[in-house]
Short mmCIF file of C-alpha atoms and ligand atoms in Angstrom, two decimals:
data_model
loop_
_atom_site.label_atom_id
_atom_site.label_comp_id
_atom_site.label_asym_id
_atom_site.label_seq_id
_atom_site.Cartn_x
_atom_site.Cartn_y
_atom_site.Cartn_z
CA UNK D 1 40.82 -47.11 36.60
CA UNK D 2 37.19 -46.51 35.35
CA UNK D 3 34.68 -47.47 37.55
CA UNK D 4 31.03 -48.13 35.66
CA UNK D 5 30.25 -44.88 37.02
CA UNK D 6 32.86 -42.45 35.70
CA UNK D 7 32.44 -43.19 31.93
CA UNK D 8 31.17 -40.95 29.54
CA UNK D 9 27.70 -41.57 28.64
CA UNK D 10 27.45 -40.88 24.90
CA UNK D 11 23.82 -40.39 24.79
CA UNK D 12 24.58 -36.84 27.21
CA UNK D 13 26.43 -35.04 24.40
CA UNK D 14 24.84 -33.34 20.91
CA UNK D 15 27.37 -32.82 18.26
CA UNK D 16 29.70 -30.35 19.68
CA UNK D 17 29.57 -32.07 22.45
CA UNK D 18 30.66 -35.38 21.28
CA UNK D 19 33.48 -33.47 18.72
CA UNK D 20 35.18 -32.38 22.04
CA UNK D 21 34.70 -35.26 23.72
CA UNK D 22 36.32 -37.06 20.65
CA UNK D 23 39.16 -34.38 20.55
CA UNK D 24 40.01 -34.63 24.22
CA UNK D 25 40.63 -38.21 23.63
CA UNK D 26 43.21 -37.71 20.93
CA UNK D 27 40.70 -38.59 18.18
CA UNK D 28 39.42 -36.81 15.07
CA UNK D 29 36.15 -35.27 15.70
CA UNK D 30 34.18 -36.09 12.89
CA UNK D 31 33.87 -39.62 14.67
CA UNK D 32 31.08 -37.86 16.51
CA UNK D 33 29.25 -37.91 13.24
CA UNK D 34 29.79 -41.64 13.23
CA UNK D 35 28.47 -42.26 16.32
CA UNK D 36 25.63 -39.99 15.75
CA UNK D 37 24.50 -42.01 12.62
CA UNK D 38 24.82 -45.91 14.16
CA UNK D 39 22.64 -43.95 17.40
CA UNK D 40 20.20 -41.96 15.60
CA UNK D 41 19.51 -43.60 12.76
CA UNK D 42 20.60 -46.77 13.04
CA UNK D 43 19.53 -47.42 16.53
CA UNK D 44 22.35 -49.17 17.22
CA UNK D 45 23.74 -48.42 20.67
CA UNK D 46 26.22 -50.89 20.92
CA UNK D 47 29.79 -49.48 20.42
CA UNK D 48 31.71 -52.87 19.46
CA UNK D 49 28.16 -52.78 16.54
CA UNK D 50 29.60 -49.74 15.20
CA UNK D 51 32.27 -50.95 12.71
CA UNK D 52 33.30 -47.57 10.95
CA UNK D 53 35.14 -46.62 13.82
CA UNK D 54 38.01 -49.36 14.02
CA UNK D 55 38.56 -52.00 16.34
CA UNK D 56 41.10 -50.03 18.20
CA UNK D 57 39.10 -46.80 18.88
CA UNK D 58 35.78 -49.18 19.85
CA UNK D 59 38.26 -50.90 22.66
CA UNK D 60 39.40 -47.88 23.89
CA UNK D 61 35.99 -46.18 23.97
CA UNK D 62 34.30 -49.90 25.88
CA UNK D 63 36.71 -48.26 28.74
CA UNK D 64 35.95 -44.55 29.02
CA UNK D 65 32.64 -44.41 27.30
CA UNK D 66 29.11 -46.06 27.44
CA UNK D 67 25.44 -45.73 25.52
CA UNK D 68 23.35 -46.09 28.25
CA UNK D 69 19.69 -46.00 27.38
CA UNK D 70 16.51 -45.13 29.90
CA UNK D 71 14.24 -48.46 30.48
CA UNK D 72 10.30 -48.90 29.65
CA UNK D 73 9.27 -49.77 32.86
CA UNK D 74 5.58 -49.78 31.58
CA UNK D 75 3.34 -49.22 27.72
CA UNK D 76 -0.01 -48.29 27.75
CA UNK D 77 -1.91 -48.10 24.94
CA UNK D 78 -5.46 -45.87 24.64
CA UNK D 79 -8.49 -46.92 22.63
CA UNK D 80 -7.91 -43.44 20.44
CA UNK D 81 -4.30 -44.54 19.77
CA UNK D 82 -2.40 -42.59 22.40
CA UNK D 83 0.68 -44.33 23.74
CA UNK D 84 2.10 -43.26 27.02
CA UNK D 85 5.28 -44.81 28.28
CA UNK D 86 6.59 -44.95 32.19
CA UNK D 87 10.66 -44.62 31.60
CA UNK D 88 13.04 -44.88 34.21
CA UNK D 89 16.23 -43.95 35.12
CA UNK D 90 18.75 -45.17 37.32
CA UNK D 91 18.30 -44.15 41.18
CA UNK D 92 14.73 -45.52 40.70
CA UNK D 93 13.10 -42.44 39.51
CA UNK D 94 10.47 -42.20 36.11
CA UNK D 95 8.98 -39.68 34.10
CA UNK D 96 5.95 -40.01 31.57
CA UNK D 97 6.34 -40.10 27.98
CA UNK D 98 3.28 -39.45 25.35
CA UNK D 99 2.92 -40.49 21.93
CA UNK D 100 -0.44 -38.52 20.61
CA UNK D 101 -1.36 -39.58 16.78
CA UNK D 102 -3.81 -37.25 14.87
CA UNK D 103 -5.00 -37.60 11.04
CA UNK D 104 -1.88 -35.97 9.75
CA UNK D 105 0.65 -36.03 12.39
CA UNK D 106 2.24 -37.71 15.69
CA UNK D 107 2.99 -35.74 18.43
CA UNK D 108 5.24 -36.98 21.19
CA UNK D 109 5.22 -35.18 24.50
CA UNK D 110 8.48 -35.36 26.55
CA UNK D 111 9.22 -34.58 30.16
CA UNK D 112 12.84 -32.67 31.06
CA UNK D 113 12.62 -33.24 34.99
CA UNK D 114 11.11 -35.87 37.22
CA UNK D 115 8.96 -33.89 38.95
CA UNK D 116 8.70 -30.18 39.22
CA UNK D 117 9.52 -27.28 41.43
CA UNK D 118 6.97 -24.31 40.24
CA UNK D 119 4.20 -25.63 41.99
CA UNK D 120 1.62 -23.91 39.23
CA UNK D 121 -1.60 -24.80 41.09
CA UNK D 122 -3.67 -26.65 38.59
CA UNK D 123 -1.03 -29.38 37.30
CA UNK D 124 -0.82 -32.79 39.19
CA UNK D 125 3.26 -32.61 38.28
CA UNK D 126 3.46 -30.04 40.52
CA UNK D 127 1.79 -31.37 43.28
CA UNK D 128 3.86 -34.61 43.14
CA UNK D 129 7.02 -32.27 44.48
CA UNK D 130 10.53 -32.13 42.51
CA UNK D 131 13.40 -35.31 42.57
CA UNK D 132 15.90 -34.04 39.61
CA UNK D 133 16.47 -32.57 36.65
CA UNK D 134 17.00 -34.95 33.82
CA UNK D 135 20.03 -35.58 32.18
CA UNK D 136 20.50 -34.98 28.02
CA UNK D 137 20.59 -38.66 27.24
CA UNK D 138 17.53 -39.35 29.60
CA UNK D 139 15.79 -36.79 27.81
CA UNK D 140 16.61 -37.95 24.43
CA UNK D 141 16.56 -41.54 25.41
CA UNK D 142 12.79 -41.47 25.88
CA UNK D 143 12.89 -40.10 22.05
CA UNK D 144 15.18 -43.01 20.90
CA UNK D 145 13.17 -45.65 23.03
CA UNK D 146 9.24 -44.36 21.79
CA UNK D 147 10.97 -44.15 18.11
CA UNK D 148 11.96 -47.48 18.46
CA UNK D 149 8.71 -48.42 19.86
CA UNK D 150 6.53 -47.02 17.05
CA UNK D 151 8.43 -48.37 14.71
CA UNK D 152 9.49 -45.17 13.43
CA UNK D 153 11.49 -44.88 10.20
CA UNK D 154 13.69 -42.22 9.74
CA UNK D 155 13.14 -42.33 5.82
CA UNK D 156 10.02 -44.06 5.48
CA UNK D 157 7.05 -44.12 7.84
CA UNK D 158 7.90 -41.42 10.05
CA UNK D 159 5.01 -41.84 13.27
CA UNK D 160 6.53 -38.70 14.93
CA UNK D 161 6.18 -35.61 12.88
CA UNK D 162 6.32 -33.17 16.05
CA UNK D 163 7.89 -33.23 19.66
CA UNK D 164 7.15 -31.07 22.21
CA UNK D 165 8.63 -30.58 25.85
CA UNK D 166 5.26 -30.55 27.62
CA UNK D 167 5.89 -33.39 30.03
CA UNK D 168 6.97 -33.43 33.09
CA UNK D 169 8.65 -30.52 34.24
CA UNK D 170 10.14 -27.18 33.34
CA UNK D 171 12.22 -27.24 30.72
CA UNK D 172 14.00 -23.54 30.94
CA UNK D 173 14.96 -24.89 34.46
CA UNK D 174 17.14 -27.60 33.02
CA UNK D 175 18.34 -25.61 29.86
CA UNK D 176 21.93 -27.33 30.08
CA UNK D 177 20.91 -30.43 29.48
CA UNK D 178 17.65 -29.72 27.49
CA UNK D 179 19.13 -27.83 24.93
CA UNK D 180 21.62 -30.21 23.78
CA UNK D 181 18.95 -32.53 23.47
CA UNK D 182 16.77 -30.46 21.45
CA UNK D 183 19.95 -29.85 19.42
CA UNK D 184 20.12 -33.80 18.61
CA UNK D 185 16.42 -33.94 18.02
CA UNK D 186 16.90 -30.94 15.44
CA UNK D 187 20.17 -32.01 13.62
CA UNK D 188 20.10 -33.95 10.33
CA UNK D 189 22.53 -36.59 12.21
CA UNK D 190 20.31 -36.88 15.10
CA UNK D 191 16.62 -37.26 14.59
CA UNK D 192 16.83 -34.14 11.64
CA UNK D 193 13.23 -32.55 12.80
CA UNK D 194 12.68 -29.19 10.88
CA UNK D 195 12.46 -26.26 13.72
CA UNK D 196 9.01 -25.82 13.73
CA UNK D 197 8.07 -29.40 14.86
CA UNK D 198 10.32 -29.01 18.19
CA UNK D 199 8.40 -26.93 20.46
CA UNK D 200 10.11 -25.74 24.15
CA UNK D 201 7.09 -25.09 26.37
CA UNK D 202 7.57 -23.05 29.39
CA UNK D 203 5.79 -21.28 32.42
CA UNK D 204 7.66 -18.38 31.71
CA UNK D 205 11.12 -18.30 32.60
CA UNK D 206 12.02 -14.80 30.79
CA UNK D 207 15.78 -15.20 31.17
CA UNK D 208 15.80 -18.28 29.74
CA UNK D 209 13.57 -17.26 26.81
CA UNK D 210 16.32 -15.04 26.29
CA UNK D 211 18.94 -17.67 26.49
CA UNK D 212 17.32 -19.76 24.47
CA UNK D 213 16.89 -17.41 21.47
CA UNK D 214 20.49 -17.39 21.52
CA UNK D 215 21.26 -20.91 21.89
CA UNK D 216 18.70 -22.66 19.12
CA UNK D 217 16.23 -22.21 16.81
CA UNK D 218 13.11 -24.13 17.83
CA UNK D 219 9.21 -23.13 18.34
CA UNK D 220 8.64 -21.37 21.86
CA UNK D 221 4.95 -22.10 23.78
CA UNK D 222 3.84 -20.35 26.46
CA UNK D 223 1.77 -21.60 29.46
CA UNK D 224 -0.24 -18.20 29.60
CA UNK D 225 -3.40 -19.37 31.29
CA UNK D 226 -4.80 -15.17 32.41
CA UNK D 227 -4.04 -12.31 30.53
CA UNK D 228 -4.51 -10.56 34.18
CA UNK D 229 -1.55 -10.56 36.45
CA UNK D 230 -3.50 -11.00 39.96
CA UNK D 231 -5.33 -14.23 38.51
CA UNK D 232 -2.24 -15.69 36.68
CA UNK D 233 -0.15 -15.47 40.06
CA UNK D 234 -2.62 -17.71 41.39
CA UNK D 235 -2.21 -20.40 38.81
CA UNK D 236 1.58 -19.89 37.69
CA UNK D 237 3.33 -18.65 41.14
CA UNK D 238 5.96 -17.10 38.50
CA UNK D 239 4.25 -14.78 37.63
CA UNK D 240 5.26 -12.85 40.66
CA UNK D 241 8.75 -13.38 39.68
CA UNK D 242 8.22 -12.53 35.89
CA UNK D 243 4.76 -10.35 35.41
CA UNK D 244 3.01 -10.73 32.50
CA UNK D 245 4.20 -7.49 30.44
CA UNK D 246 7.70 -8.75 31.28
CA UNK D 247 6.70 -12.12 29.49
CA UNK D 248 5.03 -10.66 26.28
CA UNK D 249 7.96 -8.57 25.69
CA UNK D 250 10.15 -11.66 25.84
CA UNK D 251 8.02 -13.66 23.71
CA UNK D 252 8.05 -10.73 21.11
CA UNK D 253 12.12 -10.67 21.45
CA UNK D 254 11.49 -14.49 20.79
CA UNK D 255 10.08 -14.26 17.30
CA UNK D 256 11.28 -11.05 16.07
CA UNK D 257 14.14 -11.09 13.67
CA UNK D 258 16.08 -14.77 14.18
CA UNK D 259 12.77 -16.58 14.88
CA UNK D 260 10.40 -15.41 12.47
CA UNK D 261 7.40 -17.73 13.38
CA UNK D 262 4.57 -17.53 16.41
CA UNK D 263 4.52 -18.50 19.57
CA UNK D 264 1.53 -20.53 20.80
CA UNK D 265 0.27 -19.57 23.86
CA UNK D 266 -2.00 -22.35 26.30
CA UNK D 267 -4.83 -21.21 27.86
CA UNK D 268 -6.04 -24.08 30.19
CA UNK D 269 -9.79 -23.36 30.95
CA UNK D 270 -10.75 -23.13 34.63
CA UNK D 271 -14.60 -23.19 35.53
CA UNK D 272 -14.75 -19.73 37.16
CA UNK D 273 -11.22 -18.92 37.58
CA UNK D 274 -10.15 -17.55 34.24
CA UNK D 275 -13.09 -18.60 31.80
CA UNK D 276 -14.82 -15.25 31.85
CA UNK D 277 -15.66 -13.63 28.79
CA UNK D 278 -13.88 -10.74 30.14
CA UNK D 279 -11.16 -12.70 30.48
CA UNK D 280 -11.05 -13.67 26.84
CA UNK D 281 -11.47 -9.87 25.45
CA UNK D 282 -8.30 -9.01 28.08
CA UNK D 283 -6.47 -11.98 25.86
CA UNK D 284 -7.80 -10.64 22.54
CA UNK D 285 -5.71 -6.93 23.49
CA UNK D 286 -2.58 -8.51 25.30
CA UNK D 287 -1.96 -11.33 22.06
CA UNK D 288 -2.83 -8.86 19.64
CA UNK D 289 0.91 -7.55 20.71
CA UNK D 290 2.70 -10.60 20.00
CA UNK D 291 2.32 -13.09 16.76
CA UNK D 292 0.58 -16.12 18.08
CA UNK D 293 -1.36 -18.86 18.00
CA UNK D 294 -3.57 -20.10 21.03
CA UNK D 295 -3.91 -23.41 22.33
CA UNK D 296 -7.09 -23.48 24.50
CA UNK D 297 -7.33 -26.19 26.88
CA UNK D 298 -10.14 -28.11 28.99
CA UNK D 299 -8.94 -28.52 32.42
CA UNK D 300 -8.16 -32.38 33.04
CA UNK D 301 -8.72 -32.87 36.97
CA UNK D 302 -6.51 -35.04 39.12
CA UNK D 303 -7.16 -36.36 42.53
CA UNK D 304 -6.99 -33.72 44.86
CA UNK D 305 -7.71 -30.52 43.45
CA UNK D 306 -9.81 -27.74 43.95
CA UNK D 307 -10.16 -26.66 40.51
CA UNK D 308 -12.82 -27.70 37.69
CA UNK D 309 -13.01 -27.83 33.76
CA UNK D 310 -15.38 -25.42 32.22
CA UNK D 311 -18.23 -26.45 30.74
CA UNK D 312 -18.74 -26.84 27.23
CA UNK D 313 -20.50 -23.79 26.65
CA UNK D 314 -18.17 -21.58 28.41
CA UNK D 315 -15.43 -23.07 26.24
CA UNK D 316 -17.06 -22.58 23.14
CA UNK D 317 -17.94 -18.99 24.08
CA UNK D 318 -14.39 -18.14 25.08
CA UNK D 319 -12.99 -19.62 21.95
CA UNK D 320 -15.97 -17.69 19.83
CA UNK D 321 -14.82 -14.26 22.02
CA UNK D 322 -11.11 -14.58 20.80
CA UNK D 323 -11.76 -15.57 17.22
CA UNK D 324 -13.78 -12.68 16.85
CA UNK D 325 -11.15 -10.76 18.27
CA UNK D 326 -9.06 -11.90 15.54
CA UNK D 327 -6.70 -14.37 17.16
CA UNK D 328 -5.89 -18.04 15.98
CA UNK D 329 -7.29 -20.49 18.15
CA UNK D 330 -7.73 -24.34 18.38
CA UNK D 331 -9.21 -26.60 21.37
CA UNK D 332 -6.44 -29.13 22.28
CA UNK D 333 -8.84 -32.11 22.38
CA UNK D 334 -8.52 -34.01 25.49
CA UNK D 335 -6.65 -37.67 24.34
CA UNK D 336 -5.67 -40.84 26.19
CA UNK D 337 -7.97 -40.16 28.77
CA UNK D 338 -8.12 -43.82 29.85
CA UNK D 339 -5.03 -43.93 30.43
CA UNK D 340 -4.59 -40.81 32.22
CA UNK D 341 -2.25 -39.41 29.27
CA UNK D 342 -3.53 -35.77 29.19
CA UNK D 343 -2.51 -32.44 30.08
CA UNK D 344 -1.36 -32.15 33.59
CA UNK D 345 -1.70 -35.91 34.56
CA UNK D 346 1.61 -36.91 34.14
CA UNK D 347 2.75 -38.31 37.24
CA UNK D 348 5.95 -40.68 36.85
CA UNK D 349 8.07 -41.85 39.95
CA UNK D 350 9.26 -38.56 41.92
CA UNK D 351 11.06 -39.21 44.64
CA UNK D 352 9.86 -35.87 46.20
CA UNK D 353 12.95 -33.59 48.20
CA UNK D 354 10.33 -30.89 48.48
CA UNK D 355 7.77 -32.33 50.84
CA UNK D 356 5.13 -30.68 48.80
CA UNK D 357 3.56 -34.01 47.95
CA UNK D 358 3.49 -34.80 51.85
CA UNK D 359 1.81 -31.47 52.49
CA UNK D 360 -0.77 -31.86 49.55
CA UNK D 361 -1.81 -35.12 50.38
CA UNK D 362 -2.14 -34.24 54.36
CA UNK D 363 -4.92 -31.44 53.69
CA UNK D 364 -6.59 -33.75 51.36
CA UNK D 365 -6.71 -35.54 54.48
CA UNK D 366 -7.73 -33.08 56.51
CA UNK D 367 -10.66 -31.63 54.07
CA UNK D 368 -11.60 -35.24 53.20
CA UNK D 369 -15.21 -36.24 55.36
N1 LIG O 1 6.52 -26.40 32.52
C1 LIG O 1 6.22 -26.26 31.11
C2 LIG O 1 6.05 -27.60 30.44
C3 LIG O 1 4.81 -28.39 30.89
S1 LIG O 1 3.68 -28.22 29.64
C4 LIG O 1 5.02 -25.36 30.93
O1 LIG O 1 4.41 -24.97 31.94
O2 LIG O 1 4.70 -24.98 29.82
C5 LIG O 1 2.23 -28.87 30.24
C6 LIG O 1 1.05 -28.06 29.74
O3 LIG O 1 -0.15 -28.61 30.29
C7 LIG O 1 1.13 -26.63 30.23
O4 LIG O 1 0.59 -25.73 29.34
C8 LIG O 1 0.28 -26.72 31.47
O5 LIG O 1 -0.11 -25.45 31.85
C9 LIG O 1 -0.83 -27.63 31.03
N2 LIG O 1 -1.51 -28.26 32.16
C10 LIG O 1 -0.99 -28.59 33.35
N3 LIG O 1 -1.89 -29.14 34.15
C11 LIG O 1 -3.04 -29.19 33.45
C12 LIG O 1 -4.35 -29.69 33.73
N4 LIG O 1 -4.63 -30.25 34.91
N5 LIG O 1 -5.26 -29.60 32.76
C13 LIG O 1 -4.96 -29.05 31.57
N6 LIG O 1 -3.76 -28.57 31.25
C14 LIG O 1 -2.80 -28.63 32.18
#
């Protein structure tokens, strides 16, 4: 007997995934391409709805199989049009989505864990701890649901031109269930974006940067932040793990042959910590190796930390250093901001297993007046 809890979830498998589901249930596998149309773009996620697959088939997969969707626990909408949406999951966790328009494009930012266990010193999703990786369909699902809640047309207004996994989390440390999602945001069946406009974002995982280039052809950032290996350990603990030299080779691996595009590198500016114009000459040699673009970013504080933005100046120095230099690089403007939508302020429900947020918020105590 099937118990709610043992059926398949539909929304966890890409294409392969649903052709050998399909097979192992006696059926032909190009149903998966049937039930990747009525999902993706039909937005239907009712199977009895989907009435190319029989009546027979639909009973027998109302016993073994379900679509079950992530919930919008909570919109918020920003006076610059940013969107961000709190989506949970069952067992009472939530992670943050962002929907980010700009002149010519839509950007929506989407989180692969609740939480996050790399404890990188300047994000507020790493001082919240680390509940669970997220599942393919709750991954996708917050695609589906902020599709569906832009009113996004798969063939006619299309709001999201660009997704990125630079929510919540660290992607390369859930690469079984993020790739398969990336795979249905890439495929024509699924939500058919082109490979450049799906960007994996990572701390620097260098055996999964590996993996990936093996497993699926999508852009690669990296969350660089020093070009110098004593100040990046302090920000990105990784680094100890996976040293900087380590991580440029990697990222040249990434893009050479198969991947022939950049990767974009983030640089999030810290008054005094890695802001120096020294700093930026250092990033000038090390990129030079490695086609790229980089992303330069103002630090957005969050209660609690030690760290502050750089001022203007310094900012427009640095960028003016590495331009020089001969390197490609934008200012990610700082949006949502009234809704605490940017960079690093992504906080969601975490039911923490790491005690980190108990141990964060008892020296704020303890340093507080
Ligand atoms: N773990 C992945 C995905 C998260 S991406 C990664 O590290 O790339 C989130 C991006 O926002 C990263 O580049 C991160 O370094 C940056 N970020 C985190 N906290 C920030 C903050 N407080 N201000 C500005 N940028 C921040």
């Amino acid at each position: 007997m099937n118990t709610e809890n043992s059926r398949v979830n539909l929304l966890d498998l890409d294409e392969a995934g649903l052709r050998s589901f399909f097979e192992s249930i006696g059926e032909k596998p190009f149903r998966s391409q049937q039930v990747l149309k009525w999902v993706y773009h039909h937005g239907v996620t009712d199977i009895a709805a989907m009435t190319d697959l029989g009546i027979a088939l639909r009973k027998k997969l109302d016993t073994i199989a379900e679509i079950k969707m992530p919930q919008i626990i909570r919109e918020q909408r920003s006076d610059d049009g940013t969107v961000k949406w709190l989506i949970g999951f069952q067992g009472g966790n939530a992670v943050e989505t962002v929907f980010i328009p700009e002149t010519r494009r839509g950007t929506l930012c989407v989180s692969s864990q609740v939480g996050c266990a790399l404890n990188c010193t300047f994000c507020s999703t790493g001082a919240q701890g680390f509940a669970r990786n997220l599942t393919t369909g709750e991954i996708i699902g917050q695609v589906w649901l902020a599709a569906r809640a832009l009113g996004h047309e798969r063939n006619g207004l299309r709001r999201i031109t660009n997704i990125v996994m630079m929510g919540m989390g660290e992607p390369l440390l859930n690469f079984d269930a993020v790739v398969p999602a990336m795979s249905l945001m890439r495929n024509d069946l699924g939500f058919g974006f082109a490979a450049k406009r799906v960007t994996l974002s990572t701390a620097g995982l260098v055996p999964g940067i590996y993996r990936l280039r093996e497993s699926l052809d999508v852009a690669l950032a990296v969350s660089l932040h020093s070009p110098i290996d004593e100040v990046r350990v302090e920000l990105v603990p990784l680094n100890r793990k996976y040293p900087i030299a380590e991580l440029m080779q990697a990222c040249r691996d990434y893009v050479s042959e198969k991947h022939k595009r950049t990767v974009t590198f983030e640089y999030t500016l810290i008054d005094g910590v890695n802001d120096h114009p020294e700093h930026a000459r250092k990033l000038v040699k090390l990129l030079r190796t490695v086609p790229s673009k980089l992303n330069l970013i103002p630090f957005n504080p969050f209660p609690g930390t030690k760290y502050r933005c750089s001022s203007a100046e310094r900012i427009a120095q640095f960028q003016e250093i590495v331009m020089r230099g001969g390197l490609i690089a934008t200012v990610r403007k700082t949006r949502g901001e009234d809704i605490d939508a940017a960079c690093g302020q992504l906080v969601g429900k975490v039911q923490d297993r790491t005690k980190r947020s108990e141990r964060i918020k008892l020296r704020m105590a303890e340093t507080s007046p």
